[in-house]
Coordinates of C-alpha atoms and ligand atoms in Angstrom, one line a residue:
M1 CA 124.3 114.3 99.2
N2 CA 124.3 113.7 102.9
F3 CA 122.1 110.7 103.2
K4 CA 120.7 111.7 106.5
L5 CA 118.8 114.2 104.5
I6 CA 117.3 111.6 102.0
R7 CA 114.0 109.8 102.4
N8 CA 113.0 107.2 99.8
F9 CA 109.4 106.0 100.1
A10 CA 106.6 104.5 98.2
I11 CA 102.9 105.2 98.5
I12 CA 100.9 102.0 98.6
S13 CA 97.2 101.4 98.9
H14 CA 94.1 99.7 97.5
I15 CA 93.0 100.9 94.1
D16 CA 91.6 104.4 94.0
H17 CA 92.5 105.2 97.6
G18 CA 94.2 108.4 96.4
K19 CA 97.9 107.7 95.8
S20 CA 98.3 109.7 92.6
T21 CA 96.3 112.6 94.1
L22 CA 98.6 112.5 97.2
S23 CA 101.7 112.5 94.9
D24 CA 100.2 115.6 93.2
R25 CA 99.9 117.4 96.6
L26 CA 103.4 116.5 97.7
M27 CA 104.9 117.7 94.4
E28 CA 102.8 120.9 94.7
E29 CA 103.6 121.6 98.3
T30 CA 107.4 121.1 97.7
K31 CA 107.1 123.2 94.5
T32 CA 108.5 120.3 92.4
V33 CA 106.0 121.3 89.8
S34 CA 104.7 124.9 89.4
D35 CA 100.9 125.7 89.7
R36 CA 100.9 126.2 86.0
E37 CA 102.2 122.7 85.3
M38 CA 99.9 121.0 87.8
T39 CA 97.1 118.8 86.4
P40 CA 95.2 116.2 88.5
Q41 CA 97.0 112.8 88.7
L42 CA 100.0 114.4 86.9
L43 CA 102.1 111.2 87.2
D44 CA 99.4 109.1 85.4
S45 CA 100.6 110.5 82.1
M46 CA 99.7 107.6 79.8
G47 CA 96.5 107.9 77.9
V48 CA 95.1 104.7 79.3
E49 CA 95.9 105.8 82.9
Q50 CA 93.9 108.9 82.4
A51 CA 91.0 107.1 80.7
H52 CA 90.6 104.6 83.5
G53 CA 91.8 106.9 86.3
V54 CA 94.3 104.3 87.4
T55 CA 98.0 104.0 87.7
V56 CA 99.6 101.3 85.5
K57 CA 103.3 102.1 85.8
S58 CA 105.1 103.3 88.9
R59 CA 106.7 106.7 88.7
T60 CA 109.5 108.2 90.7
V61 CA 109.8 111.8 91.6
Q62 CA 112.5 113.7 93.6
N63 CA 111.2 116.6 95.7
T64 CA 113.1 119.0 97.8
Y65 CA 111.5 119.9 101.1
R66 CA 112.6 122.5 103.6
A67 CA 111.5 121.1 106.9
K68 CA 110.7 123.0 110.1
D69 CA 114.2 122.2 111.3
G70 CA 115.5 124.5 108.5
Q71 CA 117.2 121.6 106.5
D72 CA 116.5 120.8 102.9
Y73 CA 115.5 117.1 102.6
Q74 CA 115.5 115.1 99.4
L75 CA 112.2 113.2 99.3
N76 CA 112.1 110.5 96.6
L77 CA 108.6 109.4 96.2
I78 CA 107.4 106.4 94.2
D79 CA 103.7 106.3 93.2
T80 CA 102.7 102.7 92.7
P81 CA 99.7 101.1 90.9
G82 CA 96.8 99.8 93.1
H83 CA 95.3 97.3 90.6
V84 CA 96.1 93.6 91.4
D85 CA 97.4 93.0 87.9
F86 CA 100.2 95.5 88.5
N87 CA 101.3 94.2 91.9
Y88 CA 104.6 93.4 90.3
E89 CA 105.2 97.1 89.8
V90 CA 104.7 97.5 93.6
T91 CA 107.2 94.8 94.4
K92 CA 109.8 96.5 92.1
S93 CA 109.2 99.9 93.7
L94 CA 109.4 98.7 97.3
S95 CA 112.9 97.2 96.7
A96 CA 114.1 100.8 96.0
T97 CA 112.6 102.4 99.1
D98 CA 113.3 102.6 102.8
G99 CA 109.7 103.0 104.0
V100 CA 106.1 103.3 102.8
I101 CA 103.1 105.5 103.2
L102 CA 100.2 103.1 103.7
L103 CA 97.3 105.1 102.4
V104 CA 93.7 104.1 103.3
D105 CA 90.6 105.8 102.0
A106 CA 88.5 106.7 105.1
T107 CA 85.3 106.2 103.1
Q108 CA 86.2 102.6 102.4
G109 CA 88.6 101.5 105.1
V110 CA 91.1 98.6 104.8
Q111 CA 90.5 96.7 101.6
A112 CA 92.0 93.5 100.1
Q113 CA 94.8 95.3 98.2
T114 CA 95.5 97.3 101.3
V115 CA 96.2 94.1 103.1
A116 CA 98.1 92.6 100.1
N117 CA 100.4 95.6 99.7
W118 CA 100.9 96.1 103.4
R119 CA 102.0 92.4 103.5
L120 CA 104.6 93.1 100.7
A121 CA 106.0 96.0 102.7
H122 CA 105.9 94.1 106.0
E123 CA 107.7 91.1 104.6
L124 CA 110.5 93.4 103.4
G125 CA 110.7 94.9 106.9
L126 CA 109.9 98.4 105.6
P127 CA 108.7 100.9 108.2
I128 CA 105.1 102.0 107.6
L129 CA 103.6 105.4 108.0
P130 CA 99.8 105.0 108.2
V131 CA 97.7 107.7 106.6
L132 CA 94.0 108.1 106.3
N133 CA 92.9 109.9 103.1
K134 CA 89.6 111.6 102.0
I135 CA 88.7 112.9 105.4
D136 CA 86.9 115.7 103.6
A137 CA 84.3 113.3 102.3
A138 CA 81.0 113.3 104.1
S139 CA 81.0 109.5 104.2
A140 CA 84.5 109.2 105.8
Q141 CA 84.5 106.8 108.7
I142 CA 87.6 107.9 110.5
D143 CA 87.3 105.9 113.8
E144 CA 86.4 102.6 112.1
S145 CA 89.1 103.0 109.5
E146 CA 91.7 103.7 112.2
E147 CA 90.6 100.6 114.1
Q148 CA 90.9 98.5 110.9
I149 CA 94.5 99.8 110.3
R150 CA 95.5 98.9 113.9
Q151 CA 94.0 95.5 113.6
L152 CA 95.8 94.9 110.3
D153 CA 99.2 95.7 111.9
P154 CA 99.6 95.5 115.6
A155 CA 102.9 97.4 115.3
L156 CA 100.8 100.4 114.4
A157 CA 98.6 100.1 117.6
E158 CA 100.2 103.0 119.4
R159 CA 101.2 105.0 116.4
K160 CA 99.7 108.2 115.2
I161 CA 97.7 107.8 112.1
Y162 CA 97.8 110.9 110.0
H163 CA 94.6 112.4 108.6
I164 CA 94.7 114.0 105.2
S165 CA 92.6 115.1 102.3
A166 CA 94.8 114.6 99.2
K167 CA 92.1 116.5 97.3
T168 CA 92.0 119.7 99.4
G169 CA 95.5 119.6 100.8
L170 CA 94.4 119.3 104.4
G171 CA 97.0 117.7 106.6
I172 CA 99.7 117.6 103.9
A173 CA 102.1 120.0 105.7
D174 CA 102.0 117.7 108.8
L175 CA 102.5 114.6 106.6
L176 CA 105.7 116.1 105.1
E177 CA 107.1 116.6 108.6
A178 CA 106.1 113.0 109.4
I179 CA 107.9 111.7 106.4
V180 CA 111.1 113.4 107.5
H181 CA 110.8 112.4 111.2
E182 CA 109.1 109.0 111.0
L183 CA 110.6 107.4 108.0
P184 CA 114.2 106.4 108.1
A185 CA 117.2 107.7 106.1
P186 CA 118.9 105.2 103.8
V187 CA 121.9 103.4 105.0
G188 CA 124.9 102.8 102.7
D189 CA 128.5 103.5 102.2
E190 CA 129.6 106.3 99.9
N191 CA 133.2 105.1 100.0
S192 CA 132.5 101.5 99.0
P193 CA 132.6 100.3 95.3
L194 CA 129.4 101.2 93.4
K195 CA 126.4 99.0 94.0
A196 CA 123.1 100.1 92.5
L197 CA 119.8 98.3 92.2
V198 CA 118.1 98.5 88.8
F199 CA 114.5 98.5 89.9
D200 CA 112.8 99.5 86.7
S201 CA 113.5 100.5 83.1
E202 CA 112.0 102.5 80.3
Y203 CA 112.8 102.7 76.7
D204 CA 113.6 105.8 74.7
A205 CA 113.7 105.5 70.9
F206 CA 116.8 107.6 70.7
Q207 CA 118.7 106.8 73.9
G208 CA 117.8 103.1 74.3
V209 CA 117.3 101.6 77.7
I210 CA 117.1 104.0 80.6
A211 CA 117.6 102.1 83.8
Q212 CA 116.0 103.4 87.0
V213 CA 118.4 102.9 89.8
R214 CA 118.7 103.1 93.6
V215 CA 122.3 103.6 94.6
I216 CA 123.1 101.5 97.6
D217 CA 126.8 102.1 98.0
G218 CA 129.3 104.3 96.2
T219 CA 128.7 107.0 93.6
L220 CA 127.3 106.7 90.1
K221 CA 129.0 109.3 87.9
K222 CA 128.2 110.5 84.5
G223 CA 130.6 108.9 82.0
A224 CA 131.5 106.0 84.2
A225 CA 132.3 102.5 82.8
L226 CA 129.7 100.3 84.3
Q227 CA 128.7 96.6 84.3
L228 CA 125.5 94.7 85.0
M229 CA 126.3 91.8 87.3
A230 CA 123.8 89.2 86.2
N231 CA 124.8 89.0 82.6
G232 CA 128.1 90.8 82.6
Q233 CA 126.8 93.4 80.1
K234 CA 129.1 96.4 80.0
L235 CA 127.9 99.9 79.4
L236 CA 128.8 103.6 79.7
A237 CA 126.7 105.9 81.8
K238 CA 125.9 108.3 79.0
E239 CA 123.8 110.4 81.2
V240 CA 122.8 110.2 84.9
G241 CA 119.9 112.1 86.4
I242 CA 116.8 112.4 88.5
Y243 CA 113.1 112.6 87.9
R244 CA 111.3 115.8 88.8
P245 CA 109.0 114.3 87.5
N246 CA 110.6 114.6 84.0
R247 CA 114.2 113.6 83.5
V248 CA 116.8 116.1 84.7
P249 CA 120.5 115.3 84.2
V250 CA 122.9 115.6 87.1
D251 CA 126.6 114.9 87.5
E252 CA 126.3 112.0 89.9
L253 CA 124.0 110.0 92.2
T254 CA 125.4 109.1 95.6
A255 CA 124.6 106.3 98.0
G256 CA 121.0 106.4 99.1
E257 CA 119.8 108.4 96.0
V258 CA 117.3 107.3 93.4
G259 CA 117.5 108.3 89.7
Y260 CA 118.2 107.1 86.2
V261 CA 121.1 106.1 84.0
V262 CA 121.0 106.3 80.2
T263 CA 122.7 103.0 79.3
G264 CA 122.9 103.3 75.5
I265 CA 121.8 99.7 75.3
K266 CA 119.4 99.1 72.5
D267 CA 118.1 95.7 73.4
P268 CA 115.8 95.9 76.5
K269 CA 116.4 92.2 77.2
Q270 CA 119.9 93.0 78.2
V271 CA 118.8 95.0 81.2
T272 CA 116.7 93.0 83.7
V273 CA 115.1 94.6 86.6
G274 CA 116.5 93.4 89.9
D275 CA 120.0 93.3 88.5
T276 CA 122.9 95.0 90.2
L277 CA 124.9 97.8 88.5
T278 CA 128.5 98.2 89.4
S279 CA 131.7 99.8 88.2
Q280 CA 134.0 98.0 85.7
N281 CA 137.2 99.1 87.3
Q282 CA 136.3 98.5 90.9
P283 CA 133.4 96.1 91.0
T284 CA 131.5 95.3 94.2
K285 CA 132.0 91.7 95.4
T286 CA 128.4 90.7 96.1
A287 CA 125.4 91.3 94.0
L288 CA 122.0 92.4 95.5
P289 CA 119.6 89.6 96.0
G290 CA 117.4 90.8 93.1
Y291 CA 113.9 89.5 92.7
Q292 CA 111.8 87.1 90.7
Q293 CA 110.6 87.9 87.3
S294 CA 106.9 88.7 86.9
Q295 CA 104.8 85.6 86.2
P296 CA 102.4 85.7 83.3
V297 CA 98.8 84.9 84.3
V298 CA 96.8 84.8 81.1
Y299 CA 97.6 84.3 77.5
A300 CA 95.7 85.4 74.4
G301 CA 96.2 85.7 70.6
I302 CA 96.3 89.2 69.1
Y303 CA 95.5 89.5 65.4
P304 CA 95.5 92.5 63.2
V305 CA 92.3 93.6 61.5
D306 CA 94.3 94.9 58.5
D307 CA 98.0 95.5 58.8
Y308 CA 100.2 92.8 60.3
N309 CA 103.4 94.8 60.0
A310 CA 102.0 97.9 61.8
L311 CA 100.8 95.6 64.7
Q312 CA 104.2 93.9 64.9
E313 CA 105.9 97.3 65.2
A314 CA 103.5 98.6 67.8
L315 CA 103.6 95.5 70.0
Q316 CA 107.4 95.5 69.9
K317 CA 107.4 99.2 71.0
L318 CA 105.0 98.4 73.9
A319 CA 107.0 95.5 75.0
L320 CA 110.1 97.6 75.2
N321 CA 108.6 99.6 78.1
D322 CA 106.6 96.8 79.5
T323 CA 108.8 93.8 80.3
S324 CA 105.9 91.8 81.6
L325 CA 104.3 91.7 78.1
V326 CA 105.8 88.6 76.5
L327 CA 105.2 88.0 72.8
T328 CA 105.7 85.1 70.4
D329 CA 104.6 84.7 66.8
E330 CA 101.5 82.7 66.2
Q331 CA 99.9 81.5 63.0
S332 CA 96.2 80.7 63.0
E333 CA 94.3 79.0 60.2
A334 CA 91.3 81.2 60.8
M335 CA 93.0 84.5 61.6
G336 CA 96.3 84.4 59.7
P337 CA 99.6 85.6 61.2
G338 CA 99.4 87.2 64.6
F339 CA 100.9 87.0 68.1
R340 CA 100.5 85.1 71.3
A341 CA 100.9 87.4 74.2
A342 CA 101.4 86.7 77.9
F343 CA 99.8 89.2 80.4
L344 CA 99.7 89.8 84.1
G345 CA 95.9 89.6 84.1
I346 CA 92.8 90.6 82.2
F347 CA 93.1 94.2 83.0
H348 CA 96.7 94.2 81.7
L349 CA 95.3 92.7 78.5
Q350 CA 92.6 95.3 78.2
I351 CA 95.2 98.1 78.7
I352 CA 97.4 96.7 75.9
K353 CA 94.5 96.4 73.5
E354 CA 93.5 100.0 74.3
R355 CA 97.0 101.3 73.9
L356 CA 97.2 99.7 70.5
E357 CA 94.0 101.4 69.5
T358 CA 94.6 104.9 71.0
E359 CA 98.4 105.3 70.8
F360 CA 99.0 103.5 67.5
G361 CA 95.5 103.6 65.8
I362 CA 95.6 99.8 65.2
E363 CA 92.5 97.8 65.4
V364 CA 93.0 94.2 66.7
V365 CA 91.1 91.1 67.4
V366 CA 92.0 89.5 70.8
T367 CA 91.1 85.9 71.2
A368 CA 89.6 84.6 74.5
P369 CA 92.3 84.4 77.1
N370 CA 93.4 81.3 78.8
V371 CA 95.8 80.3 81.6
S372 CA 98.7 77.8 81.2
Y373 CA 98.1 74.1 81.7
R374 CA 100.5 71.2 82.5
V375 CA 99.5 68.2 80.6
Q376 CA 101.0 64.7 81.1
V377 CA 101.1 62.9 77.8
A378 CA 101.9 59.3 76.8
Q379 CA 102.8 58.7 73.2
K380 CA 103.2 55.2 71.9
G381 CA 106.6 53.9 72.6
Q382 CA 107.7 57.0 74.5
D383 CA 108.1 57.9 78.2
I384 CA 105.5 60.0 79.9
Q385 CA 106.1 63.7 79.3
T386 CA 104.7 66.8 80.9
V387 CA 104.1 69.6 78.5
T388 CA 103.1 73.2 79.4
V389 CA 100.3 74.5 77.1
T390 CA 99.6 78.2 76.9
N391 CA 97.5 77.9 73.7
P392 CA 94.3 75.7 73.5
T393 CA 95.1 74.9 69.9
K394 CA 98.3 73.2 71.1
F395 CA 96.4 71.0 73.6
P396 CA 97.5 67.4 73.1
D397 CA 95.0 64.9 71.6
F398 CA 92.7 63.6 74.2
D399 CA 93.7 60.0 73.6
Q400 CA 97.3 60.8 74.6
I401 CA 96.4 62.7 77.8
L402 CA 97.0 61.0 81.1
A403 CA 96.3 64.0 83.4
V404 CA 95.9 67.8 83.2
E405 CA 96.9 70.3 85.9
E406 CA 95.8 73.9 86.2
P407 CA 97.2 76.8 88.2
V408 CA 95.5 77.4 91.5
V409 CA 95.6 80.4 93.8
K410 CA 94.8 81.3 97.4
A411 CA 92.1 84.0 97.0
T412 CA 91.4 86.3 99.9
I413 CA 88.1 88.1 99.8
M414 CA 87.2 91.0 102.2
T415 CA 83.5 91.7 102.3
P416 CA 80.9 93.4 104.5
S417 CA 79.1 90.7 106.5
D418 CA 75.7 91.1 104.7
S419 CA 77.2 89.8 101.4
V420 CA 79.0 86.8 102.9
N421 CA 76.4 84.3 101.8
Q422 CA 76.2 85.4 98.2
L423 CA 80.0 85.5 97.9
M424 CA 80.4 82.0 99.4
K425 CA 78.0 80.8 96.8
L426 CA 79.9 82.7 94.1
A427 CA 83.2 81.1 95.2
D428 CA 81.5 77.7 95.1
D429 CA 80.2 78.3 91.6
Y430 CA 83.7 79.2 90.5
R431 CA 85.0 75.9 91.8
G432 CA 86.5 77.4 95.0
I433 CA 87.5 75.2 97.9
F434 CA 86.8 76.9 101.3
M435 CA 89.9 77.3 103.4
D436 CA 89.3 79.9 106.1
M437 CA 87.1 82.6 107.4
G438 CA 87.6 85.3 110.0
N439 CA 86.6 88.8 111.1
Q440 CA 88.6 91.9 110.3
G441 CA 86.8 94.9 111.9
D442 CA 83.4 95.3 110.2
Y443 CA 84.6 93.1 107.4
V444 CA 84.6 89.3 107.0
R445 CA 87.7 87.7 105.4
L446 CA 87.1 84.6 103.3
V447 CA 89.9 82.5 102.1
Y448 CA 89.4 80.1 99.2
Q449 CA 91.6 77.9 97.0
M450 CA 90.5 78.6 93.5
P451 CA 91.5 77.7 90.0
L452 CA 93.2 80.7 88.4
S453 CA 91.2 80.3 85.2
E454 CA 88.0 80.8 87.2
I455 CA 89.0 84.1 88.7
A456 CA 91.1 85.5 85.8
Y457 CA 88.0 86.6 83.9
D458 CA 84.8 87.9 85.3
F459 CA 85.0 86.8 88.9
F460 CA 86.0 90.3 90.0
N461 CA 83.0 91.9 88.3
Q462 CA 80.6 89.4 89.9
L463 CA 82.2 90.0 93.3
K464 CA 81.8 93.7 92.9
S465 CA 78.2 93.5 91.8
L466 CA 77.0 91.0 94.4
S467 CA 78.6 93.1 97.2
H468 CA 77.4 96.5 95.8
G469 CA 81.0 97.4 95.2
Y470 CA 82.2 96.9 98.7
A471 CA 84.0 93.5 98.5
S472 CA 87.6 93.3 97.3
F473 CA 90.0 90.5 96.8
S474 CA 93.6 89.6 96.3
T475 CA 95.3 86.4 95.2
E476 CA 98.5 84.5 95.7
A477 CA 99.8 81.7 93.4
I478 CA 100.1 78.4 95.2
G479 CA 101.0 76.0 92.3
Y480 CA 99.3 73.5 90.1
Q481 CA 96.5 71.0 90.8
E482 CA 95.0 68.2 88.8
A483 CA 91.6 68.8 87.3
D484 CA 89.3 67.1 84.8
L485 CA 89.8 69.6 82.0
V486 CA 89.0 69.1 78.3
K487 CA 89.5 71.0 75.2
V488 CA 86.4 72.2 73.3
D489 CA 86.8 72.5 69.5
V490 CA 84.5 74.8 67.5
Q491 CA 83.5 74.2 63.9
V492 CA 81.7 76.7 61.7
N493 CA 80.3 75.3 58.5
Y494 CA 82.2 72.0 59.2
A495 CA 85.5 73.8 59.2
Q496 CA 87.5 73.8 62.5
V497 CA 88.1 77.3 63.7
D498 CA 91.4 77.0 65.7
A499 CA 91.2 80.5 67.3
L500 CA 87.9 79.6 69.0
A501 CA 89.1 76.5 70.8
F502 CA 89.1 76.7 74.6
V503 CA 89.8 74.5 77.6
T504 CA 87.3 74.0 80.3
H505 CA 86.2 71.8 83.2
R506 CA 84.2 68.7 82.1
S507 CA 81.4 69.6 84.4
R508 CA 80.9 72.9 82.5
V509 CA 80.9 71.5 79.0
A510 CA 77.2 71.0 78.5
E511 CA 76.2 74.4 79.8
Q512 CA 79.0 76.4 78.2
T513 CA 78.9 74.8 74.8
Q514 CA 75.1 75.4 74.6
Q515 CA 75.6 79.0 75.6
L516 CA 78.5 79.4 73.2
V517 CA 76.8 78.1 70.0
H518 CA 73.8 80.3 70.8
E519 CA 76.1 83.3 71.3
L520 CA 77.9 82.5 68.1
K521 CA 74.6 82.3 66.3
M522 CA 74.1 85.9 67.1
T523 CA 77.6 87.1 66.5
I524 CA 79.0 85.3 63.5
P525 CA 78.4 87.3 60.4
R526 CA 75.6 85.7 58.4
R527 CA 75.8 84.4 54.9
L528 CA 73.3 83.7 52.2
Y529 CA 73.0 80.1 53.4
P530 CA 72.6 78.6 56.8
M531 CA 75.8 77.7 58.6
P532 CA 76.0 75.0 61.2
V533 CA 78.1 75.9 64.3
Q534 CA 79.1 73.0 66.5
A535 CA 81.1 72.4 69.6
L536 CA 83.1 69.2 69.9
V537 CA 84.7 67.5 72.9
E538 CA 87.0 64.5 72.4
G539 CA 85.8 64.2 68.8
R540 CA 82.1 64.2 69.6
V541 CA 79.6 66.9 68.8
V542 CA 78.2 68.2 72.1
A543 CA 76.2 71.3 70.9
R544 CA 75.0 72.5 67.6
V545 CA 73.0 75.4 66.1
D546 CA 72.5 76.8 62.6
V547 CA 73.4 80.4 61.9
P548 CA 70.4 81.5 59.9
P549 CA 71.0 82.8 56.3
L550 CA 71.1 86.5 55.5
R551 CA 67.8 86.3 53.6
K552 CA 65.5 83.7 52.2
N553 CA 67.2 81.5 49.7
A554 CA 66.2 82.4 46.2
A555 CA 65.9 78.8 45.1
V556 CA 63.3 78.1 47.8
N557 CA 61.2 81.1 47.1
G558 CA 58.2 81.6 44.8
Q559 CA 57.8 80.0 41.4
A560 CA 56.1 76.7 41.0
R561 CA 59.0 74.6 40.1
S562 CA 58.9 70.8 40.4
I563 CA 60.1 69.6 43.8
S564 CA 63.0 67.5 42.3
K565 CA 64.3 70.5 40.3
K566 CA 64.2 72.7 43.3
Q567 CA 66.1 70.1 45.4
A568 CA 68.7 69.6 42.7
L569 CA 69.2 73.4 42.6
L570 CA 69.5 73.6 46.3
R571 CA 72.0 70.8 46.5
R572 CA 74.2 72.4 43.9
Q573 CA 73.9 75.7 45.4
S574 CA 74.8 74.6 48.9
A575 CA 77.7 72.5 47.8
N576 CA 79.3 75.4 45.8
K577 CA 78.7 77.9 48.6
R578 CA 80.1 75.6 51.3
Q579 CA 83.2 75.1 49.3
A580 CA 83.7 78.8 48.8
A581 CA 82.9 79.6 52.4
Q582 CA 85.0 77.2 54.4
S583 CA 88.1 79.2 54.0
D584 CA 86.8 82.7 54.7
I585 CA 84.8 82.7 57.8
E586 CA 84.8 86.1 59.3
L587 CA 85.6 86.4 63.0
P588 CA 85.1 89.9 64.4
Q589 CA 85.9 90.7 68.0
A590 CA 82.3 90.1 69.0
V591 CA 82.7 86.4 68.3
F592 CA 85.6 86.2 70.9
N593 CA 83.6 88.3 73.3
A594 CA 81.0 85.6 73.2
L595 CA 83.6 83.1 74.5
L596 CA 84.5 85.6 77.3
S597 CA 80.9 85.8 78.5
L598 CA 80.6 82.1 79.2
K599 CA 79.7 81.2 82.7
Ligands
GTP601 P1 95.3 103.8 91.4 O1 96.6 104.3 91.0 O2 94.4 103.4 90.3 O3 95.3 102.8 92.5 O4 94.4 105.1 92.1 P2 95.0 106.0 93.2 O5 95.2 105.4 94.5 O6 96.2 106.7 92.6 O7 93.8 107.1 93.3 P3 93.7 108.5 92.7 O8 94.6 109.5 93.2 O9 93.6 108.3 91.2 O10 92.2 108.9 93.3 C1 91.1 108.1 93.1 C2 89.9 109.0 93.2 O11 89.7 109.5 94.5 C3 89.9 110.3 92.3 O12 88.6 110.5 91.8 C4 90.3 111.4 93.3 O13 89.8 112.6 92.9 C5 89.6 110.9 94.6 N1 90.3 111.4 95.7 C6 91.7 111.3 96.0 N2 91.9 111.9 97.2 C7 90.8 112.4 97.7 C8 90.4 113.1 98.9 O14 91.2 113.4 99.7 N3 89.1 113.4 99.0 C9 88.2 113.1 98.1 N4 86.9 113.4 98.4 N5 88.5 112.4 97.0 C10 89.8 112.1 96.8

């Protein structure tokens, strides 16, 4: 393929600004998919993507477009997710493109993820084609949105901003011409040894790992003997092809093209994204720079409600296609065998839980998520050690702890000015430290340093509700910082329930433990006898409540027995029941949700 006729681009935007709908229109206009095959948000093919109306995984599609100059161009578009949790998908996609469409919803203007994603593209030096979407909507604010885009990126000050409606198709023909004329063709050398970037991978039960590649130099031919440069893994290109949007085999991919290689490798760990693929016979000398692995943000335990083996199989299958889902075995006294999983965020966790339920029919209990902590411990006769703890049950004993550090982020909030006061109070409540403030068009930009654990859970919902849906935010990891954190243990009926332990800031202990024991009183399944629920910090009980019995105790009711007989009966009864009960406390999902709802 003549690479002057190729355009590789990604569509980036804030969540819901219309990327998937624009991809639909581009595929329709270029007849990549027929009218009959066209369904809204066609690339969001996963059940969870349709259920939430969001993109979770990037998708690549090759379109052929006959431009007004009479030439047929190959337009390789990558639809990326907008949700913060899946930013890593955006990073991967951008490394395979030569330019981006920055899509902004004209009814909302520039939002926090617009800024964050623009920054990713800008840092990579990718040319940006600015596009305003949803101009058909009555509430579209075209001038204001244009102004915000120009403020965001001074390089766009003189540029034409394209106006489209991805829904009605308005402006799409002009946009296709702009893609051809304003976005650059790839550069590369067809005659050099093969050098291809593995920017994503998927797993096929029959064919093994299928690597998505962008060929930088040389030609990738079907049947070629290949090699991954990072780990030296050798492979045969069993099949080479393109996405339209389903896989279509071709004989070869040349410099500048984007497509896939069926590697025949059965272990997904052998193929890391960011690696360089080259030929065995004539390898390239230098590998591509690659990029960092995704960093897990939250951790949680996943336990089967009935079948452990089915859960294990399902999770392994999910992990094959989602390399950011990291699993280890976990054994809980209260819950039995299960898994500890690392996620990119709470939304990622929710997506995995839903996929287990809808795609595999497996009901699970997910424990309250936590971040990772760095704990300095001093054991008798030993040097000071720093341990990383991703599971509260593994938190060292308090009398060995010298210091605890938690991950902190730089959080950027964009909000209309009338919500600024409420949001500043919110950030304070979530232990935020004010860093900066400024204007961005009609919006105010607030920058805070915040503990990751504070924003990983319900901060986003609070932000949305206080700003009536208008504020948005993005985060950037900045490292670890010392904090006065303690582990809270929970006992039900005097038995420690490991799966309920959590780590929190000391200033929150009183309020949170009170709230927790009262929530647990409502959610722990009742028994025939009262069960005390208590929270302990550093060995001391800090909150306690009794879960009331299912119904009145038979021994206490009615009949005129002598007091001493009644008491003896009660004593025996409660001793027997406690013994029987300690080992089988039921913990349904509602119990863990109680932990999640803590302020
Ligand atoms: P994520 O992948 O989750 O970030 O979303 P997205 O950016 O792909 O947005 P999507 O295409 O799913 O569109 C979000 C919503 O906006 C859907 O309800 C679309 O129907 C609607 N929408 C998209 N384009 C337009 C448009 O041009 N006009 C109007 N009125 N609505 C649109």
